[in-house]
């Protein structure tokens, strides 16, 4: 699903890291990184407390309205902070390792800030946001999944965060 205004897709976690490294070398002083899960969800919700920041058909491309393809970005309503397509269209890689996804729930156990660890183990990484081919129940801010770092799919891309750069 190619086009200058379509989301990047078929990108592995490693591909995203390679792009980010090149971008940071090209633009020194403007550190970019994949967002942590916490950063991703905070930005996606933009102050909303429900599972979505608006009615699903208004804010996301998903299985019931995508006609089996990704769509140009900025075709659906943005969240309160002006971010588009945080739900639906393509899932987005996060920096975090997927330590406890089965079953997909949060726990009260302690978590380690992935920006502080620099862990190089080949553990799966978290993806968020749902996609064009996902059912409505998976296109919500709290929905999460994980894949091996080498995985690529036509519904998997990434979004950049700007701030301190973490070692992947």
GROMACS .gro file of C-alpha atoms in nm:
model
  168
    1UNK     CA    1   0.000   0.000   0.000
    2UNK     CA    2   0.234   0.267  -0.120
    3UNK     CA    3   0.193   0.638  -0.153
    4UNK     CA    4   0.366   0.954  -0.040
    5UNK     CA    5   0.086   1.024   0.210
    6UNK     CA    6   0.036   0.668   0.333
    7UNK     CA    7   0.183   0.546   0.662
    8UNK     CA    8   0.513   0.363   0.652
    9UNK     CA    9   0.453  -0.012   0.680
   10UNK     CA   10   0.626  -0.350   0.648
   11UNK     CA   11   0.891  -0.214   0.883
   12UNK     CA   12   1.064  -0.429   1.142
   13UNK     CA   13   1.168  -0.293   1.481
   14UNK     CA   14   1.527  -0.310   1.356
   15UNK     CA   15   1.433  -0.113   1.042
   16UNK     CA   16   1.283   0.158   1.261
   17UNK     CA   17   1.600   0.171   1.473
   18UNK     CA   18   1.817   0.202   1.161
   19UNK     CA   19   1.602   0.488   1.033
   20UNK     CA   20   1.609   0.663   1.371
   21UNK     CA   21   1.988   0.632   1.397
   22UNK     CA   22   2.033   0.783   1.049
   23UNK     CA   23   1.786   1.062   1.127
   24UNK     CA   24   1.962   1.147   1.454
   25UNK     CA   25   2.298   1.158   1.274
   26UNK     CA   26   2.151   1.387   1.010
   27UNK     CA   27   1.977   1.616   1.261
   28UNK     CA   28   2.207   1.637   1.565
   29UNK     CA   29   2.050   1.796   1.868
   30UNK     CA   30   1.701   1.673   1.776
   31UNK     CA   31   1.696   1.327   1.933
   32UNK     CA   32   1.429   1.096   1.797
   33UNK     CA   33   1.336   0.751   1.925
   34UNK     CA   34   1.049   0.507   1.927
   35UNK     CA   35   0.809   0.601   2.205
   36UNK     CA   36   0.784   0.389   2.517
   37UNK     CA   37   0.444   0.231   2.575
   38UNK     CA   38   0.368   0.496   2.835
   39UNK     CA   39   0.462   0.776   2.595
   40UNK     CA   40   0.261   0.617   2.313
   41UNK     CA   41  -0.055   0.575   2.523
   42UNK     CA   42  -0.028   0.922   2.677
   43UNK     CA   43   0.001   1.075   2.330
   44UNK     CA   44  -0.276   0.856   2.186
   45UNK     CA   45  -0.526   0.938   2.458
   46UNK     CA   46  -0.443   1.311   2.466
   47UNK     CA   47  -0.630   1.347   2.795
   48UNK     CA   48  -0.920   1.117   2.702
   49UNK     CA   49  -1.012   0.860   2.967
   50UNK     CA   50  -1.204   0.614   2.751
   51UNK     CA   51  -1.061   0.347   2.520
   52UNK     CA   52  -1.075   0.589   2.225
   53UNK     CA   53  -1.053   0.965   2.180
   54UNK     CA   54  -1.368   0.974   1.968
   55UNK     CA   55  -1.620   0.755   1.783
   56UNK     CA   56  -1.431   0.472   1.613
   57UNK     CA   57  -1.546   0.546   1.256
   58UNK     CA   58  -1.445   0.911   1.300
   59UNK     CA   59  -1.092   0.846   1.426
   60UNK     CA   60  -0.965   0.516   1.280
   61UNK     CA   61  -0.936   0.294   0.976
   62UNK     CA   62  -1.014  -0.061   1.086
   63UNK     CA   63  -1.163  -0.382   0.945
   64UNK     CA   64  -1.518  -0.248   0.910
   65UNK     CA   65  -1.432   0.069   0.715
   66UNK     CA   66  -1.086   0.025   0.554
   67UNK     CA   67  -1.188  -0.178   0.246
   68UNK     CA   68  -0.884  -0.399   0.303
   69UNK     CA   69  -0.608  -0.140   0.274
   70UNK     CA   70  -0.423   0.137   0.452
   71UNK     CA   71  -0.533   0.492   0.381
   72UNK     CA   72  -0.365   0.828   0.348
   73UNK     CA   73  -0.276   0.981   0.681
   74UNK     CA   74  -0.484   1.267   0.823
   75UNK     CA   75  -0.811   1.141   0.668
   76UNK     CA   76  -0.970   1.076   1.008
   77UNK     CA   77  -1.020   1.317   1.297
   78UNK     CA   78  -0.714   1.390   1.514
   79UNK     CA   79  -0.708   1.354   1.890
   80UNK     CA   80  -0.724   1.658   2.119
   81UNK     CA   81  -0.352   1.726   2.070
   82UNK     CA   82  -0.374   1.717   1.691
   83UNK     CA   83  -0.220   1.372   1.645
   84UNK     CA   84  -0.367   1.171   1.358
   85UNK     CA   85  -0.400   0.796   1.312
   86UNK     CA   86  -0.285   0.688   1.655
   87UNK     CA   87  -0.563   0.430   1.633
   88UNK     CA   88  -0.608   0.214   1.326
   89UNK     CA   89  -0.444   0.232   0.985
   90UNK     CA   90  -0.116   0.068   1.102
   91UNK     CA   91   0.004  -0.064   1.437
   92UNK     CA   92   0.308   0.115   1.576
   93UNK     CA   93   0.628  -0.022   1.726
   94UNK     CA   94   0.719   0.089   2.078
   95UNK     CA   95   1.055   0.079   2.250
   96UNK     CA   96   0.938  -0.153   2.528
   97UNK     CA   97   1.012  -0.520   2.556
   98UNK     CA   98   0.703  -0.737   2.582
   99UNK     CA   99   0.759  -0.890   2.921
  100UNK     CA  100   0.402  -0.976   3.018
  101UNK     CA  101   0.165  -0.983   2.722
  102UNK     CA  102   0.003  -1.320   2.783
  103UNK     CA  103  -0.272  -1.253   2.876
  104UNK     CA  104  -0.266  -0.890   2.757
  105UNK     CA  105  -0.308  -0.696   3.080
  106UNK     CA  106  -0.118  -0.459   3.301
  107UNK     CA  107   0.003  -0.578   3.639
  108UNK     CA  108   0.106  -0.412   3.963
  109UNK     CA  109   0.454  -0.561   3.938
  110UNK     CA  110   0.744  -0.324   3.906
  111UNK     CA  111   0.842  -0.212   3.557
  112UNK     CA  112   1.180  -0.101   3.433
  113UNK     CA  113   1.207   0.214   3.225
  114UNK     CA  114   1.324   0.085   2.884
  115UNK     CA  115   1.512   0.412   2.830
  116UNK     CA  116   1.731   0.331   3.130
  117UNK     CA  117   1.823  -0.033   3.060
  118UNK     CA  118   1.976  -0.054   2.713
  119UNK     CA  119   1.888  -0.424   2.718
  120UNK     CA  120   2.017  -0.603   2.406
  121UNK     CA  121   1.831  -0.932   2.456
  122UNK     CA  122   1.628  -1.040   2.151
  123UNK     CA  123   1.297  -1.016   2.330
  124UNK     CA  124   0.975  -0.928   2.146
  125UNK     CA  125   0.878  -0.561   2.132
  126UNK     CA  126   0.540  -0.404   2.195
  127UNK     CA  127   0.316  -0.268   1.919
  128UNK     CA  128   0.013  -0.047   1.979
  129UNK     CA  129  -0.283   0.112   1.804
  130UNK     CA  130  -0.465  -0.154   1.602
  131UNK     CA  131  -0.469  -0.155   1.223
  132UNK     CA  132  -0.676  -0.139   0.904
  133UNK     CA  133  -0.749  -0.514   0.923
  134UNK     CA  134  -0.826  -0.534   1.297
  135UNK     CA  135  -1.170  -0.564   1.452
  136UNK     CA  136  -1.309  -0.280   1.661
  137UNK     CA  137  -1.225  -0.450   1.993
  138UNK     CA  138  -0.852  -0.422   1.912
  139UNK     CA  139  -0.850  -0.062   1.787
  140UNK     CA  140  -0.837   0.109   2.127
  141UNK     CA  141  -0.575   0.290   2.332
  142UNK     CA  142  -0.521   0.006   2.584
  143UNK     CA  143  -0.488  -0.268   2.319
  144UNK     CA  144  -0.137  -0.409   2.286
  145UNK     CA  145   0.049  -0.683   2.111
  146UNK     CA  146   0.411  -0.789   2.060
  147UNK     CA  147   0.630  -0.930   1.787
  148UNK     CA  148   0.987  -1.037   1.735
  149UNK     CA  149   1.210  -0.748   1.635
  150UNK     CA  150   1.255  -0.886   1.280
  151UNK     CA  151   0.881  -0.913   1.208
  152UNK     CA  152   0.734  -0.712   0.919
  153UNK     CA  153   0.372  -0.687   0.809
  154UNK     CA  154   0.157  -0.469   0.584
  155UNK     CA  155  -0.018  -0.331   0.890
  156UNK     CA  156   0.289  -0.251   1.100
  157UNK     CA  157   0.477   0.079   1.105
  158UNK     CA  158   0.609   0.328   1.357
  159UNK     CA  159   0.581   0.682   1.488
  160UNK     CA  160   0.865   0.892   1.622
  161UNK     CA  161   0.895   1.043   1.967
  162UNK     CA  162   1.123   1.336   2.026
  163UNK     CA  163   1.322   1.374   2.344
  164UNK     CA  164   1.594   1.182   2.513
  165UNK     CA  165   1.731   0.903   2.299
  166UNK     CA  166   1.729   0.555   2.447
  167UNK     CA  167   1.961   0.276   2.350
  168UNK     CA  168   1.750  -0.001   2.189
   0.00000   0.00000   0.00000
